[in-house]
């Protein structure tokens, strides 16, 4: 029972910290480029790889999974070892985690600009990368739990509980949301459709924010803030209550991203009630952090690290109060699809995640390199510039969000739309987008200053690869520590209560397995008979829509408000989406809603508009898509796409694959003839034809008269089983 | 909306798992002392005590 | 852009300069502080590496830490060290390794490792925690050491073979953290190792909270119109999951309420738990029926919410003071070891090994462990804490000395006459009062109220059922059930715990630590107060000497002062203190002091003789007879003639005079172990009908409290010494006064800081106030019940009404109770100096 000597591993921490800085700069630059493109379309460089549609997912993935991901791992690998007084469970797993995670990021940086995306927000990566993410995440979880089991400190500090919650829950969220049937190496269709896909996506979406951006960073806060302030956390008991209250009901979030959409009313209201309930635990965490500095505020003046931490906590408090307000239906009716959501996201991202990562870096580098921070003045400069940058980002976005929301809803006294042309609202926002770009630039400049400062710190110091420490092992004899061994089986049987809990969990999972096949495939979402699956040409057009990332700016969900039914047409019903794998409701209307675009403009208009948006709508900030006119439509993957869709429940009749190509050519020919009448000569095999076919089909089915046979389906074999289900929907 | 049939049980399962973790924590005495851990984690070990060889068997005073 | 940010940062620095003004003058003149413990060390010149140290103890600790690479100790906290007063040598703790002591002291021991837990009262900061958790660096063989800061305890695991327990204790003592070892530590059953708040309660609360949180979300979904869109599948799933969530709450979280209800019924008392259990069972049954039959969605959220709030109430009420022990007996007062002189060799042995006839060496400030006879040295024993005698008692060789006295002055040798446990003092503990178990008394306020409440509820329920069987039989069962559901006294059951919980915390902040909520209730019912004199109404060791006989002239007082300054005898020291205003420093010639008798000398050519009356008689000074009785007098003779005698009385505590008028409504009595020399002083205080009894032995104090209780009085006893332990135990509520929180106090319900005694009137008024607050919250919860029952009786109680009514009623009662207690705390004048009532 002698004292053990062991070493903390700093190499992995340094590796993750360098990755954090690099990916931070890359992600923020991508964000800045995207921001510039929003008021200066030429910045899209007319290249298909740098248009806004493909750049936005690159920015979100880079900033969330690369910058915050690596930052989280850096903080966890540093603090976990010290809190457990043990080296990481296995160095190999640590490096698998590092190289695996960063390989995934590189893969994302390649596939997303190529347009290989699932279009599901924050889960855009295609199925092979999804599998890789799952494997690397399991490696991280095993490493985390292994270290905890081999700890030399009996008490599990609250930060470690947050890390455990993150590891366990993100794994489940990611797996459930990535369930998809692969079509080819880089194409797959999710097994859920329409409304169901929306709910699962946003169940994942919110909890990705919750368990990837909040809980690990709360863990980091609970470790690094007391360390820097050299004072115990304000109330350790409050942090325990804060954790358990947050965890027991946190998994319920999600529906508040779909308020006033086609989601059933009760689910929306449930999402709303839940979000408002979340303010308590979140603010518990913030107050616990800020009050820790009680009496140490002069330290905040001297130490830039604490300055960043304080602003991070305040931004966390603001964002977690603003979130529930946005989740209230009446506020949401104004804010949904507008820039207000972007402001909320960036208060949290720039403020909470960004500033906290900066503060951890400023605290960590001097220790990793056993030296002083190169320049406190530079760090203070970074702080004030970044703060200014954040203000210049967030305030214009609030301003443009509210302007956008109000202009959409504005009616003249006579009852007509004040701004019927959507473009008028877009042009109104250009100045705010410019201000936002300035904010983004400042923030990026700040990040570069930090990079320089940390680089000089590293150069001035000597890297400490490992730290040798001594600690006594946890004595194995449990009667020694007075607690019984919590995991012996005998103990389990003699505890009725715990047996019931584990039984319920087993039952639930068991029930889950046999529920899915029965209900999911025969989805009993009220089907509208006139809604039919997409034709082969429209299907390829839809996949182009996904490839170009149009969902980044256009939504396909007309909400039941007079302002939207006036502007777009009949509000969207959940029945219209039952064949949409994946759903394309979107979450931002930089451009107008497209769900009722079918038949609104002639094919020629679309042709010209896609070639050069400025031609048909002067001043538009939409990037041009000239390559759609030149690239050939790739059709040989059609049979495997149809087969995959049939597997996930779209009722394409048997043998439709053979007929599909002929039908495609016929529909393409009819579109070419329409273009001919509009004095445009175009070849039938170009991608633009498929895009036009898809756009013209959007939202049309609901208008078609249900009884007469579905003329659009050549071959008339579409009766199938669903046609007979006459279900009325209020 | 039948997806809710998947989401509700799954969410309850995750939450129940954390309840199990809570009970394990209470049983294994994690909450006996809710004040010292917050002080213990502040102490910087590595810079504090450069590990001295414990060879000094005879404990001369 | 840059200019504006520079201006911005300059503004900030200006603001910070303003905040950071150096306050107070301490900042300026430089105080020479010891680097280790911060004590002022101007006179001693010990220094190492240009750092000053106040004593050799601090210097040795500094070197020890230096050697073992533990310099960070001084980085963590400025002057974090503890001043080492008594050199720690291994022999001093050798007795710890004795087979009779070792097994009782340690928690666990086998041939390989041993685990021991010590109370280290001098732990005070992070640096201490860090140092004590790095013991393995200082002592090879030591393994894990874990500090519990709140309890000021450290548990150390070490290898049995490699290091002895005494070595560890010596190490701790040299570092300044000497363990507080008392005789009680020899009795392992006394040390309760369980955490203050039982784990079971935490788990029950966790399960109830988990179920409440999740089932509430299901119910909200149903309340918001779940089935309008999704058909039966989702509704059935939600129903069954709520049922599954509620199952553990019924089986596990509610266990205690079932037990308490059964206990109440067994004593034929309809305690508050009976209606609660009835409500719980009915809610669960009704909901389970509705879910299984598919005819409704049940009240599962209200069910788990109800239990969650109830358990929160119980948790809130169990306010635990980590560092205070409320039930210590004489064993905790006696030291663990005493030095025995066996054929010339001095060795410290554990008290348990003390045999009759052993020769003991008792040094200054040590305790006499057993009744014994003085063999050599002049005994001056302070019994104030043990028998209540105010002044130290002089003993001469051959006198019998009772256990518990603290020797003042030089070391003395004694021969024990009786074993430790049968000494005169400890015989008090085999009185009956100490053996009656503290069973949860059922006749509390809330149980009396619930008696009537339950009967009314059952009556209403039956009436409603009967009414509906006539008019609409389908509603009969539903109305019966719903009356029981809504009438479940959740708000009622929360009123007491939250009021009392807040009262406990409020008093705790004022250094009045109450053991449990029961104590406040009995405090409010007090009708007669019994005071102890020494140490309670008077300040111990603050004896004042006032002169009997015609007043002394200034010159005479200077004489006495000059003489008194030369003697270190405790009484002489107090004499110099009382004459402190007179001019000092007169030269004394031919000064002679005979310890135990007195002193004589010549000051400015006048011969002065001070001491006991026999001493004056020997100098031929006639001492009048009436002056001879009472042995706490010091007689004075100047130039052969008797001038008078100094009478030593304890000074009254400040603010006592204002306290007594406030206690007019109570029957006051004084029980003191001291002689009645200050009778007329206390007669003035207690007024005419106050009962004053002096020379009370501990047992007689207990009997007089019993007689008061037999005459129907609810007795509050206030005492500080061991002699009050019996009375404190016997009285309905006992307050133990302590000079410094954490020092020894006899077993009692309340431990109070001595400075708060003048606020006793306010504390009693505050406790009566809390009872009225509880009654008011009963009233509020009854209103909710009336509203709820009218709805339920008409059979219209829908789950959503119940889901809204139950939390609203509970939270409003909790809010009212907390705010009212806090408001009343200020109004009742607990705040010293804010005397407004």
PDB file of N, CA and C in Angstrom, chain C residues 43 95 98 128 162 220 224 235 245 252 264 318 341 345 347 452 498 504 526 540 668 756 813 831 833:
ATOM      1  N   UNK C  43       9.631  40.562  19.671  1.00  0.00           N
ATOM      2  CA  UNK C  43      10.719  40.367  20.661  1.00  0.00           C
ATOM      3  C   UNK C  43      11.646  39.208  20.253  1.00  0.00           C
ATOM      4  N   UNK C  95       1.067   6.458  24.992  1.00  0.00           N
ATOM      5  CA  UNK C  95      -0.049   5.639  25.516  1.00  0.00           C
ATOM      6  C   UNK C  95      -1.022   5.261  24.407  1.00  0.00           C
ATOM      7  N   UNK C  98      -1.067   1.746  23.279  1.00  0.00           N
ATOM      8  CA  UNK C  98      -1.406   0.699  24.284  1.00  0.00           C
ATOM      9  C   UNK C  98      -2.584  -0.116  23.756  1.00  0.00           C
ATOM     10  N   UNK C 128      -4.262  24.160   5.100  1.00  0.00           N
ATOM     11  CA  UNK C 128      -4.292  23.050   6.085  1.00  0.00           C
ATOM     12  C   UNK C 128      -4.771  21.779   5.386  1.00  0.00           C
ATOM     13  N   UNK C 162       4.536  -0.451   9.512  1.00  0.00           N
ATOM     14  CA  UNK C 162       5.625   0.493   9.292  1.00  0.00           C
ATOM     15  C   UNK C 162       5.597   1.681  10.240  1.00  0.00           C
ATOM     16  N   UNK C 220     -48.151  17.382 -18.958  1.00  0.00           N
ATOM     17  CA  UNK C 220     -48.351  18.661 -19.677  1.00  0.00           C
ATOM     18  C   UNK C 220     -48.705  18.353 -21.130  1.00  0.00           C
ATOM     19  N   UNK C 224     -52.096  19.487 -22.911  1.00  0.00           N
ATOM     20  CA  UNK C 224     -52.100  20.369 -24.091  1.00  0.00           C
ATOM     21  C   UNK C 224     -52.752  19.666 -25.273  1.00  0.00           C
ATOM     22  N   UNK C 235     -50.901   7.895 -26.423  1.00  0.00           N
ATOM     23  CA  UNK C 235     -51.533   8.178 -25.125  1.00  0.00           C
ATOM     24  C   UNK C 235     -51.305   7.015 -24.159  1.00  0.00           C
ATOM     25  N   UNK C 245     -43.058   5.236 -13.806  1.00  0.00           N
ATOM     26  CA  UNK C 245     -42.257   6.221 -13.038  1.00  0.00           C
ATOM     27  C   UNK C 245     -42.788   6.345 -11.619  1.00  0.00           C
ATOM     28  N   UNK C 252     -40.727   3.225  -2.738  1.00  0.00           N
ATOM     29  CA  UNK C 252     -39.463   3.561  -2.045  1.00  0.00           C
ATOM     30  C   UNK C 252     -39.518   4.921  -1.345  1.00  0.00           C
ATOM     31  N   UNK C 264     -47.907   6.060  14.321  1.00  0.00           N
ATOM     32  CA  UNK C 264     -48.938   6.944  14.899  1.00  0.00           C
ATOM     33  C   UNK C 264     -50.170   6.140  15.261  1.00  0.00           C
ATOM     34  N   UNK C 318     -33.827  19.096   8.330  1.00  0.00           N
ATOM     35  CA  UNK C 318     -32.698  18.421   9.006  1.00  0.00           C
ATOM     36  C   UNK C 318     -31.447  19.269   8.870  1.00  0.00           C
ATOM     37  N   UNK C 341       3.058   8.758  38.147  1.00  0.00           N
ATOM     38  CA  UNK C 341       4.416   8.577  38.664  1.00  0.00           C
ATOM     39  C   UNK C 341       4.462   7.188  39.315  1.00  0.00           C
ATOM     40  N   UNK C 345       9.105   7.042  37.916  1.00  0.00           N
ATOM     41  CA  UNK C 345       9.136   7.294  36.454  1.00  0.00           C
ATOM     42  C   UNK C 345       7.802   7.919  36.042  1.00  0.00           C
ATOM     43  N   UNK C 347       5.021   8.614  33.421  1.00  0.00           N
ATOM     44  CA  UNK C 347       4.592   8.092  32.095  1.00  0.00           C
ATOM     45  C   UNK C 347       3.123   8.425  31.932  1.00  0.00           C
ATOM     46  N   UNK C 452     -57.868  16.675  14.348  1.00  0.00           N
ATOM     47  CA  UNK C 452     -59.201  17.215  13.957  1.00  0.00           C
ATOM     48  C   UNK C 452     -59.320  17.188  12.438  1.00  0.00           C
ATOM     49  N   UNK C 498     -40.747  23.879   6.971  1.00  0.00           N
ATOM     50  CA  UNK C 498     -40.098  25.060   6.388  1.00  0.00           C
ATOM     51  C   UNK C 498     -40.020  26.201   7.404  1.00  0.00           C
ATOM     52  N   UNK C 504     -34.375  27.601  12.348  1.00  0.00           N
ATOM     53  CA  UNK C 504     -33.074  27.001  12.735  1.00  0.00           C
ATOM     54  C   UNK C 504     -31.930  27.796  12.084  1.00  0.00           C
ATOM     55  N   UNK C 526     -42.269  27.215  26.829  1.00  0.00           N
ATOM     56  CA  UNK C 526     -41.643  27.372  28.167  1.00  0.00           C
ATOM     57  C   UNK C 526     -42.504  28.260  29.076  1.00  0.00           C
ATOM     58  N   UNK C 540     -17.019  33.592  33.709  1.00  0.00           N
ATOM     59  CA  UNK C 540     -16.006  32.801  34.441  1.00  0.00           C
ATOM     60  C   UNK C 540     -14.647  33.493  34.421  1.00  0.00           C
ATOM     61  N   UNK C 668     -39.026  32.687  37.385  1.00  0.00           N
ATOM     62  CA  UNK C 668     -37.573  32.577  37.279  1.00  0.00           C
ATOM     63  C   UNK C 668     -37.014  31.901  38.518  1.00  0.00           C
ATOM     64  N   UNK C 756     -24.887  35.829  23.421  1.00  0.00           N
ATOM     65  CA  UNK C 756     -26.293  35.996  23.011  1.00  0.00           C
ATOM     66  C   UNK C 756     -27.243  35.873  24.212  1.00  0.00           C
ATOM     67  N   UNK C 813     -47.486  28.100   0.689  1.00  0.00           N
ATOM     68  CA  UNK C 813     -47.271  27.906   2.144  1.00  0.00           C
ATOM     69  C   UNK C 813     -45.776  28.013   2.451  1.00  0.00           C
ATOM     70  N   UNK C 831     -31.542  40.701  16.525  1.00  0.00           N
ATOM     71  CA  UNK C 831     -30.329  41.459  16.151  1.00  0.00           C
ATOM     72  C   UNK C 831     -29.853  42.198  17.402  1.00  0.00           C
ATOM     73  N   UNK C 833     -28.725  44.879  19.778  1.00  0.00           N
ATOM     74  CA  UNK C 833     -28.732  46.336  19.662  1.00  0.00           C
ATOM     75  C   UNK C 833     -29.988  46.849  19.015  1.00  0.00           C
TER      76      UNK C 833
END
